Backbone as JSON, one array per atom type, in Angstrom:
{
  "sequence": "XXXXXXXXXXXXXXXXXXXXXXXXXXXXXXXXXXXXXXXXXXXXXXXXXXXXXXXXXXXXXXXXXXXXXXXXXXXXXXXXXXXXXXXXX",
  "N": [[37.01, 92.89, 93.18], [37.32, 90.35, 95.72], [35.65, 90.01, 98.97], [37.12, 89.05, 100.95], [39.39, 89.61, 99.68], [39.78, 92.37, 99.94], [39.46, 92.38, 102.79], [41.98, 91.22, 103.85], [43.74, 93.21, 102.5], [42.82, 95.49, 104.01], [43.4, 94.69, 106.65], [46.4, 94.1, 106.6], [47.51, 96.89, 106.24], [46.39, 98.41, 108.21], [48.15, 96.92, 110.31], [50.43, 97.43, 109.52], [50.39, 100.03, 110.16], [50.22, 100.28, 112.2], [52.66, 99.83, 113.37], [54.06, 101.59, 112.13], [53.05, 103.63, 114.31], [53.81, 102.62, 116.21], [56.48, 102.9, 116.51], [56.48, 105.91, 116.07], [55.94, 106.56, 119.39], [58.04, 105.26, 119.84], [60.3, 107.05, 118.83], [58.93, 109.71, 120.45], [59.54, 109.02, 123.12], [62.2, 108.74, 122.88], [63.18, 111.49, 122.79], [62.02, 112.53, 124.81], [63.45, 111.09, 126.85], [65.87, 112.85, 125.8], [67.63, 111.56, 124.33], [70.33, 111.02, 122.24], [70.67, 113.21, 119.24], [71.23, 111.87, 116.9], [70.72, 109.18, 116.61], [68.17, 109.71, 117.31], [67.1, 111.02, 114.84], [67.72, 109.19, 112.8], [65.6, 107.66, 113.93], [63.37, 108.47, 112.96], [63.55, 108.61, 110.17], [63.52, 105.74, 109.68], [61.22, 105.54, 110.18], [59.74, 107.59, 108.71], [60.25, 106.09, 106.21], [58.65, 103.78, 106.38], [56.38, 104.89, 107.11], [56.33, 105.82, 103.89], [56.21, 103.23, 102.69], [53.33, 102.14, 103.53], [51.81, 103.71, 102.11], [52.88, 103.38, 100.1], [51.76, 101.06, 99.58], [48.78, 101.33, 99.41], [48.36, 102.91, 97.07], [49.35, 100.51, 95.58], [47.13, 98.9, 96.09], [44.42, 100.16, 94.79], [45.73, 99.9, 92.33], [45.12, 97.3, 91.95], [42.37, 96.94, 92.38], [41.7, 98.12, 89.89], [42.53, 96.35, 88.12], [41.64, 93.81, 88.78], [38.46, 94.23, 88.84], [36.61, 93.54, 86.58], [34.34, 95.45, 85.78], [35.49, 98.66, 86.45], [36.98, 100.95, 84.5], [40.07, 100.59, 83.94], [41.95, 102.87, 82.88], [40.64, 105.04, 84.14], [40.99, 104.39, 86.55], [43.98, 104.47, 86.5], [44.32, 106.63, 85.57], [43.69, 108.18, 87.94], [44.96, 107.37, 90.06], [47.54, 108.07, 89.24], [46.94, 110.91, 89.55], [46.43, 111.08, 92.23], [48.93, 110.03, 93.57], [50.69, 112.07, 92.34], [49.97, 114.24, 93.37], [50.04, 114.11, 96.23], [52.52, 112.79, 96.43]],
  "CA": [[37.85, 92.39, 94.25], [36.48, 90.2, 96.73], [35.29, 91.02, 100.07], [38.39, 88.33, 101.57], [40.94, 90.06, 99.44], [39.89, 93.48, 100.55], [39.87, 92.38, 104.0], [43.51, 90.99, 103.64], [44.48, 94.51, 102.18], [42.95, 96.33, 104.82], [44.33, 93.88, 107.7], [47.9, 94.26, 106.31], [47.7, 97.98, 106.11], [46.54, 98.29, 109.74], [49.32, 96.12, 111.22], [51.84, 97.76, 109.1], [50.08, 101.5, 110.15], [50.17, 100.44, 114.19], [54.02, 99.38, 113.47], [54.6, 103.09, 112.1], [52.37, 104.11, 115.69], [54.99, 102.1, 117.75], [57.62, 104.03, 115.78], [56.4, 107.47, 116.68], [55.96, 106.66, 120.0], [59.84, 105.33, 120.0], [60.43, 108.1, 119.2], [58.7, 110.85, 121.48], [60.43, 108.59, 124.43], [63.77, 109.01, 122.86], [63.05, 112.77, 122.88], [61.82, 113.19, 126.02], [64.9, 110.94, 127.66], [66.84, 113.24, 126.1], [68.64, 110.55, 123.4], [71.26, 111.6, 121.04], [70.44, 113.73, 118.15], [71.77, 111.32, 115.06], [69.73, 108.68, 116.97], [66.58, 110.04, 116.87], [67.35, 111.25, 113.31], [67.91, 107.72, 112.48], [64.55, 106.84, 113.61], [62.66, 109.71, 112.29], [64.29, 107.99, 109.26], [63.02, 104.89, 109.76], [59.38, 105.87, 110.47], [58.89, 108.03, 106.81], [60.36, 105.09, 105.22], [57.12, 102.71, 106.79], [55.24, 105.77, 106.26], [55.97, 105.64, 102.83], [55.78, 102.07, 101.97], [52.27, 101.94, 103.63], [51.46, 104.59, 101.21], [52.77, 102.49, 98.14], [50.87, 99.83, 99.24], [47.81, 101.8, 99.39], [48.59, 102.78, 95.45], [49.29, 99.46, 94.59], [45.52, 98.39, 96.02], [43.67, 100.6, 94.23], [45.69, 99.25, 90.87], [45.34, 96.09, 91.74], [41.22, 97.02, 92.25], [41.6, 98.45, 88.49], [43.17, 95.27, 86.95], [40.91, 92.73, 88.82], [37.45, 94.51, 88.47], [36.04, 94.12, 84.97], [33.56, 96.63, 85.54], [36.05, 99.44, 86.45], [37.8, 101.12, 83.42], [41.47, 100.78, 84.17], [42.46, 103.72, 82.48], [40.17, 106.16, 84.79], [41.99, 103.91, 87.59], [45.29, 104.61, 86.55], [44.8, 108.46, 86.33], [43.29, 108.53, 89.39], [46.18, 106.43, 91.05], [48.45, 108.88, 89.02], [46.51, 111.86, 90.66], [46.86, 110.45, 93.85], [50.49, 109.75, 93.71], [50.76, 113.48, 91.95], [49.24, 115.49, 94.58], [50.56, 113.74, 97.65], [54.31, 112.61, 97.0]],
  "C": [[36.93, 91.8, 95.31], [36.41, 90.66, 98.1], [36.87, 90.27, 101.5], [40.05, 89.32, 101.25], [41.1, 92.1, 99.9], [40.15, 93.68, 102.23], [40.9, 92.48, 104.61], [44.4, 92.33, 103.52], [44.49, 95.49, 103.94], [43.48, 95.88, 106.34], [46.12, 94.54, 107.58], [48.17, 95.85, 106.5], [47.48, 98.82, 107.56], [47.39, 97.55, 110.81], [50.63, 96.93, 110.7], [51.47, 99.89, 109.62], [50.27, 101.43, 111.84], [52.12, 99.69, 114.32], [54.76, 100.89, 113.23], [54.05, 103.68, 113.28], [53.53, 103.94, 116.73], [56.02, 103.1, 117.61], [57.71, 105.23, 116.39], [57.13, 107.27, 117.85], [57.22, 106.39, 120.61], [60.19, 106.7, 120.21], [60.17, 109.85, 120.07], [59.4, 110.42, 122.75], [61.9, 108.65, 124.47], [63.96, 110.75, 123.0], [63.07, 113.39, 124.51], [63.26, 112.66, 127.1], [65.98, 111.96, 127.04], [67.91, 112.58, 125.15], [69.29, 111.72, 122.93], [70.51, 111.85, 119.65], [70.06, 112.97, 117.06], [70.86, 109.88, 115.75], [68.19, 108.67, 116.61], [66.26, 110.61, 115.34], [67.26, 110.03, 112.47], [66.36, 107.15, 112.82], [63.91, 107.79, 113.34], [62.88, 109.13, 110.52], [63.22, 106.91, 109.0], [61.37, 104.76, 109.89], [58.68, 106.38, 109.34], [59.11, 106.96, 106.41], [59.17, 104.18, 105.39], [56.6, 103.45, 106.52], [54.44, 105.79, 104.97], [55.62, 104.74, 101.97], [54.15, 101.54, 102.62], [51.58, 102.66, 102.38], [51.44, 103.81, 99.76], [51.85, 101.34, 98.17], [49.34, 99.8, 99.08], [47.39, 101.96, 97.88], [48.32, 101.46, 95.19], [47.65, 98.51, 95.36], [44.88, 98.76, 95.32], [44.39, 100.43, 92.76], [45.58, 98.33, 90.88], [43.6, 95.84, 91.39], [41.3, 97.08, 91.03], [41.65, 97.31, 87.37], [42.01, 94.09, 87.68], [39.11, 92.83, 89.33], [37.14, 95.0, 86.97], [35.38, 95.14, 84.34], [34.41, 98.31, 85.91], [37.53, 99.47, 85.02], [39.26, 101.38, 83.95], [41.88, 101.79, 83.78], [42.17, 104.61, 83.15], [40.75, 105.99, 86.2], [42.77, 104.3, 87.85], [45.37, 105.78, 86.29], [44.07, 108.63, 87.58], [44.41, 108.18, 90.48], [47.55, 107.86, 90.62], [48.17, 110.31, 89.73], [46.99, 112.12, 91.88], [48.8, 110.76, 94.06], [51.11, 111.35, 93.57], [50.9, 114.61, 93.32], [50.04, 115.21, 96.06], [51.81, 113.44, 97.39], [54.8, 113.62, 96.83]]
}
């Protein structure tokens, strides 16, 4: 993988990780005013879901490393990615 397309990854993954940041912080200000319950439930909601699609996109880098480095055996890739995925979801 080159050193552009890793950049790209890790760019995207830091804009989409300071968008789940804003999130929180939504939410500790809806807390502290005091919001409505199903509100803040709703974005508590909304914040795993970015959580988790940063997460998949994290997965799908390190298969995408597997499939477009010749010198890494895809197969030790893809249990490692399965590991990964294993242990943490």
């Amino acid at each position: 993988m080159t050193n552009e397309v890793v950049a790209a990854h890790q760019d995207a993954m830091l804009k989409r990780l300071a968008r789940v940041e804003g999130q929180i912080r939504g939410l500790q200000a809806m807390i502290r005013r005091g919001d409505d319950c199903e509100a803040i439930a709703q974005q508590f909601s909304a914040s795993r879901k970015a959580l988790d699609r940063a997460y998949q996109q994290m997965l799908m880098c390190l298969l995408e490393e597997a499939m477009l480095d010749p010198q890494q055996d895809a197969g030790d890739t893809l249990e490692r990615v399965r590991a990964i995925f294993t242990k943490y979801t």
